[in-house]
Amino acid sequence: VRGLLRLLVVAVSERAIPGAPGAEPRAGALGHEWRIPREWVLRLAAPSLLVAVALGQFWLAWTVGLSPWKGGGFGMFSTVDAPSARFLRAHLLRASEEIPVLIPEGLQSLALETRTLPRREGLTRLAERLAGGTWVPYRFTTAVQRYLDLSGFPDLSRWPDRDPTDTGGWSDDRPIVFSGVPLLRMLGREEALRLAGDPEAFERVRLELWRYRFDAGTARLRASVMLEATADRPDQ
Amino acid sequence: VTPTTASSFAARFAVLTTRPFARALERADRFDLCASMTLLLMLLYAGNPIRLKIAITILVVSAFVFAGLRRHPLFWFVLTAAYVVGSAPDWLKLDNHKYLIAYWCLACGLACLGEQPMKTLAFNARLLIALCFIFSVVWKLLSPDFMDGTFFHFSLLSDRRLAGVARAVGGLDADQQQLNRAAYRALINYNSQLTFVQLASTPSVKLLAGFMTWWTIALESLIAVAFLLPRPGALSAVRDYALLLFIASTYAIAPVVGFGWVLATMGFAQAGGPLRLVHVLYVAALLVLQLDRIPWQTLL
C-alpha cells in the first residue's frame, strides 16, 4: 500500500513522461532506481482500480457466494442468482409450534446484505436481532382509532361521521390471522417500551436463507436452503 | 409528394434543425462538455442517501457557477471522495454503474493533471468502457444459466420489464403472466412452505431467450474488443455505433438511466477528432434516455 501511495504521489507531483524534461530515473525509498511514467499513471489509475475491484468481486462471488449482480464486478444480468433470487424464511419456535414471521422494516437492510453476501455470521446476527425483538400480533387499527388512542379524547369517539362498516375501526382491533396462524410483527424499541400487554412467547428463532433456481427444461422454479441459523431468545 | 422528395425534405429539415446544435457542440470546449455531462450525472444519478445528496449537490452547483473548478484536479478528487465515502456503507447494494461513476469521476481529476487533459480523459474513457464490457462478458460466459438461455427464459416469464416482449414475440398471454407472478410470490412469501412452483411458458419464449442470449453476448463482446483496440482499426470504426446500439436497445428495456448516461458520457469523451455524427448521437442519447423512464411496458 505504501509503495502504491508513493507511486501515486510521485506521479501527481513529478513530470516524468519519457523523453520529457525531468524524466530521469529517481532513487526510490525501496532502494533501487525507478522511473514513473506520469502520463501512464494518469491514464491507468482509474482502469486499474476497476480491475482490482472487479477481481475482488470475482473472488468473493466464487468463494463466499456474493451475488454476481453486486460488488462492482459487472456481473449483472448474467445469472438468475440476483439478490432477489435469495429470500429469507424466519420462524419463531414455541415448543412444537413454528410461527412464520416477516422480517421487520428496521432489519430489511441487514437482511438484504445477508442475501447479497451470505455469511453464517451475518445470518446468525440477523437471527439474534429477531430473537431479541418483542413480537405482537398485527391488528387492524384505523388512522382515526390510532389518533384517538394517542390523543386521549374519548369525546371524539362520538363523532357523527363514524363509519360503522369500517373494518377494524374503533375498538375492533382483531389480530390478523392467516390459516389459523397469527400474523406477528416485531415492535420497534420505543414501541416495545410502551407495550401494555404481553408479547408473543417463543423460545428461539430459526432463520433460513433460500435461493431459487430456474429449471428451463421443466419451467419450474426450485428453491433450496443455502444457509440456516438459530438463535435463542435472550431471556430464555 | 413522391417518397424521394419526402425523404429529401425530411433530410433537409433534419439538417436545418440540428445544425445550430451541431455548431454549438463544435464550438464548445470538449473537456468542458464532458465535465458538464459528468456533473449532471452526479447530480441526477449519484444516489439518494442524504449524506451523499448534500455533499454532491454543493460540489456540483459550485462547479457550474465557478467554471474554473471544472478543470481543477482537486475539485474532482474531492467530488470522488465525497461520492465514495457517501456510497461506501451501501457497497453491497450498489448497482455496478455506481462503481463506474466513481472511476469516471476519478479519471476526470487525473486528466486535469495531464499535459493534454482531453487526450488523457479519452484514453480513460475508452479503457473503462472496454473493461466494463470485458468483465460483463466474462461473467456471462462463466454463468451456465446464462449461456444455456435460462436467464433470459426466466426473465421473460417473470420480469415485468420484459412482459411486453414476452407477450408480443413469446406468445405468452396475460393470464399466464398473472399465473407466473402469483407462483413467484407464492414461493418467496414469508409463510410459504413450497420448494418449487410451475411457471407457464411457450416454445417461442425459449427461442426468444436463445436469441437474446446470443445477441447480448455478440454485442457486448464486439464493444469490449472494439474499445480495447486503439484507433484506427477495422473494429474501432464501428465501436461508437455498437455502443450506441447497446444503449438504445438495453436501456429501453431495463431503464437504468444512470448507467446509460455514464456510458454515453464516456463514449462522447473517447470519440476524438473533429465533430462527427457520433458526437451528436452520444449527446442525443443523454436526452433520449430520459424517455426510457416512461413505463412503456405498462402502456403496451
Coordinates of C-alpha atoms in Angstrom, one line a residue, chain A residues 52-207:
Chain A
A52 CA -8.8 -4.6 -8.8
V53 CA -12.4 -4.2 -7.6
A54 CA -13.8 -6.5 -10.2
L55 CA -11.3 -9.2 -9.4
G56 CA -12.1 -8.8 -5.7
Q57 CA -15.8 -9.2 -6.6
F58 CA -15.0 -12.4 -8.6
W59 CA -13.1 -13.8 -5.6
L60 CA -16.0 -13.0 -3.2
A61 CA -18.5 -14.5 -5.6
W62 CA -16.6 -17.7 -6.1
T63 CA -15.6 -18.2 -2.5
V64 CA -18.4 -16.9 -0.3
G65 CA -21.3 -16.7 -2.6
L66 CA -21.6 -13.0 -3.2
S67 CA -24.3 -12.4 -5.8
P68 CA -22.7 -11.8 -9.2
W69 CA -25.1 -8.8 -9.6
K70 CA -23.4 -6.8 -6.9
G71 CA -20.0 -5.7 -5.7
G72 CA -18.7 -3.9 -8.8
G73 CA -17.8 -6.9 -11.0
F74 CA -20.2 -6.1 -13.8
G75 CA -22.0 -9.5 -13.4
M76 CA -25.5 -8.0 -13.5
F77 CA -27.9 -9.7 -16.0
S78 CA -25.6 -12.7 -16.2
T79 CA -27.4 -15.1 -14.0
V80 CA -30.8 -15.7 -12.2
D81 CA -28.8 -15.6 -8.9
A82 CA -29.6 -12.0 -8.2
P83 CA -30.1 -10.8 -4.5
S84 CA -33.8 -11.0 -5.3
A85 CA -33.4 -14.8 -6.0
R86 CA -32.4 -15.2 -2.4
F87 CA -35.0 -14.9 0.3
L88 CA -35.4 -15.5 4.0
R89 CA -37.8 -17.6 5.9
A90 CA -38.0 -16.8 9.6
H91 CA -39.9 -18.8 12.2
L92 CA -40.5 -18.2 15.9
L93 CA -40.2 -21.6 17.6
R94 CA -42.5 -22.3 20.6
A95 CA -42.5 -26.0 21.8
S96 CA -43.5 -27.9 18.6
E97 CA -45.1 -24.8 17.0
E98 CA -43.4 -22.8 14.2
I99 CA -44.8 -19.4 13.5
P100 CA -43.6 -17.8 10.3
V101 CA -42.8 -14.1 10.6
L102 CA -41.9 -11.2 8.3
I103 CA -38.5 -9.6 8.6
P104 CA -39.3 -6.2 10.1
E105 CA -38.7 -3.0 8.2
G106 CA -35.9 -1.9 10.5
L107 CA -33.9 -5.1 9.7
Q108 CA -34.5 -5.1 5.9
S109 CA -31.2 -3.5 5.2
L110 CA -29.3 -6.2 7.2
A111 CA -31.5 -8.8 5.5
L112 CA -30.6 -7.5 2.1
E113 CA -26.9 -7.6 2.9
T114 CA -27.2 -11.1 4.2
R115 CA -29.0 -12.2 1.0
T116 CA -26.4 -10.5 -1.2
L117 CA -23.3 -11.7 0.7
P118 CA -24.5 -14.8 2.6
R119 CA -22.2 -15.4 5.6
R120 CA -23.1 -17.5 8.6
E121 CA -22.1 -14.7 11.0
G122 CA -24.5 -12.3 9.2
L123 CA -27.4 -14.7 9.2
T124 CA -26.8 -15.5 12.9
R125 CA -26.6 -11.8 13.7
L126 CA -29.9 -11.3 12.0
A127 CA -31.4 -14.3 13.8
E128 CA -30.3 -12.8 17.1
R129 CA -31.8 -9.5 16.3
L130 CA -35.1 -11.3 15.6
A131 CA -34.9 -13.4 18.7
G132 CA -34.2 -10.2 20.8
G133 CA -37.3 -8.5 19.5
T134 CA -40.7 -8.1 21.0
W135 CA -43.4 -9.7 18.9
V136 CA -47.1 -9.0 19.0
P137 CA -50.0 -9.8 16.7
Y138 CA -50.7 -7.4 13.9
R139 CA -54.0 -5.7 14.4
F140 CA -56.4 -3.7 12.3
T141 CA -56.2 -0.2 13.6
T142 CA -57.6 2.7 11.6
A143 CA -55.9 6.0 11.5
V144 CA -58.8 7.6 13.4
Q145 CA -58.5 4.9 16.1
R146 CA -54.8 5.4 16.4
Y147 CA -55.4 9.2 16.8
L148 CA -58.0 8.6 19.5
D149 CA -55.7 6.2 21.3
L150 CA -52.9 8.7 21.3
S151 CA -54.9 11.9 22.0
G152 CA -56.9 10.5 24.9
F153 CA -60.0 12.4 23.9
P154 CA -62.9 10.0 24.4
D155 CA -65.4 12.6 23.2
L156 CA -64.1 12.3 19.7
S157 CA -65.4 8.8 19.6
R158 CA -68.9 10.1 19.3
W159 CA -68.2 11.9 16.1
P160 CA -71.2 11.6 13.8
D161 CA -69.1 10.7 10.7
R162 CA -68.1 7.4 12.2
D163 CA -68.4 4.7 9.6
P164 CA -69.9 1.6 11.1
T165 CA -68.7 -0.6 8.2
D166 CA -65.1 0.4 8.7
T167 CA -63.3 -2.9 9.3
G168 CA -61.4 -2.9 12.5
G169 CA -62.4 0.6 13.4
W170 CA -62.7 1.9 16.9
S171 CA -62.3 -0.8 19.4
D172 CA -62.5 -3.7 16.9
D173 CA -58.7 -4.3 16.7
R174 CA -58.7 -8.0 16.0
P175 CA -55.5 -9.8 15.3
I176 CA -54.8 -10.7 11.7
V177 CA -54.8 -14.5 11.2
F178 CA -53.8 -16.4 8.1
S179 CA -54.7 -20.2 8.0
G180 CA -55.0 -20.3 11.8
V181 CA -51.6 -18.7 12.4
P182 CA -51.5 -15.1 13.7
L183 CA -49.5 -12.6 11.7
L184 CA -46.9 -11.2 14.0
R185 CA -44.8 -8.1 13.9
M186 CA -41.7 -7.1 15.8
L187 CA -42.0 -3.9 17.7
G188 CA -39.5 -1.1 17.5
R189 CA -37.6 -0.2 20.6
E190 CA -39.8 2.7 21.6
E191 CA -43.0 0.7 20.9
A192 CA -41.7 -2.2 22.9
L193 CA -41.1 0.1 25.9
R194 CA -44.7 1.3 25.7
L195 CA -46.3 -2.2 25.3
A196 CA -49.1 -2.7 27.8
G197 CA -50.0 -6.3 27.3
D198 CA -47.9 -9.5 27.0
P199 CA -45.8 -10.1 23.9
E200 CA -45.9 -13.3 22.0
A201 CA -44.0 -16.1 23.8
F202 CA -41.4 -18.1 22.0
E203 CA -38.1 -19.9 22.8
R204 CA -35.9 -19.3 19.7
V205 CA -35.8 -18.1 16.1
R206 CA -34.9 -20.2 13.1
L207 CA -33.8 -18.3 10.1

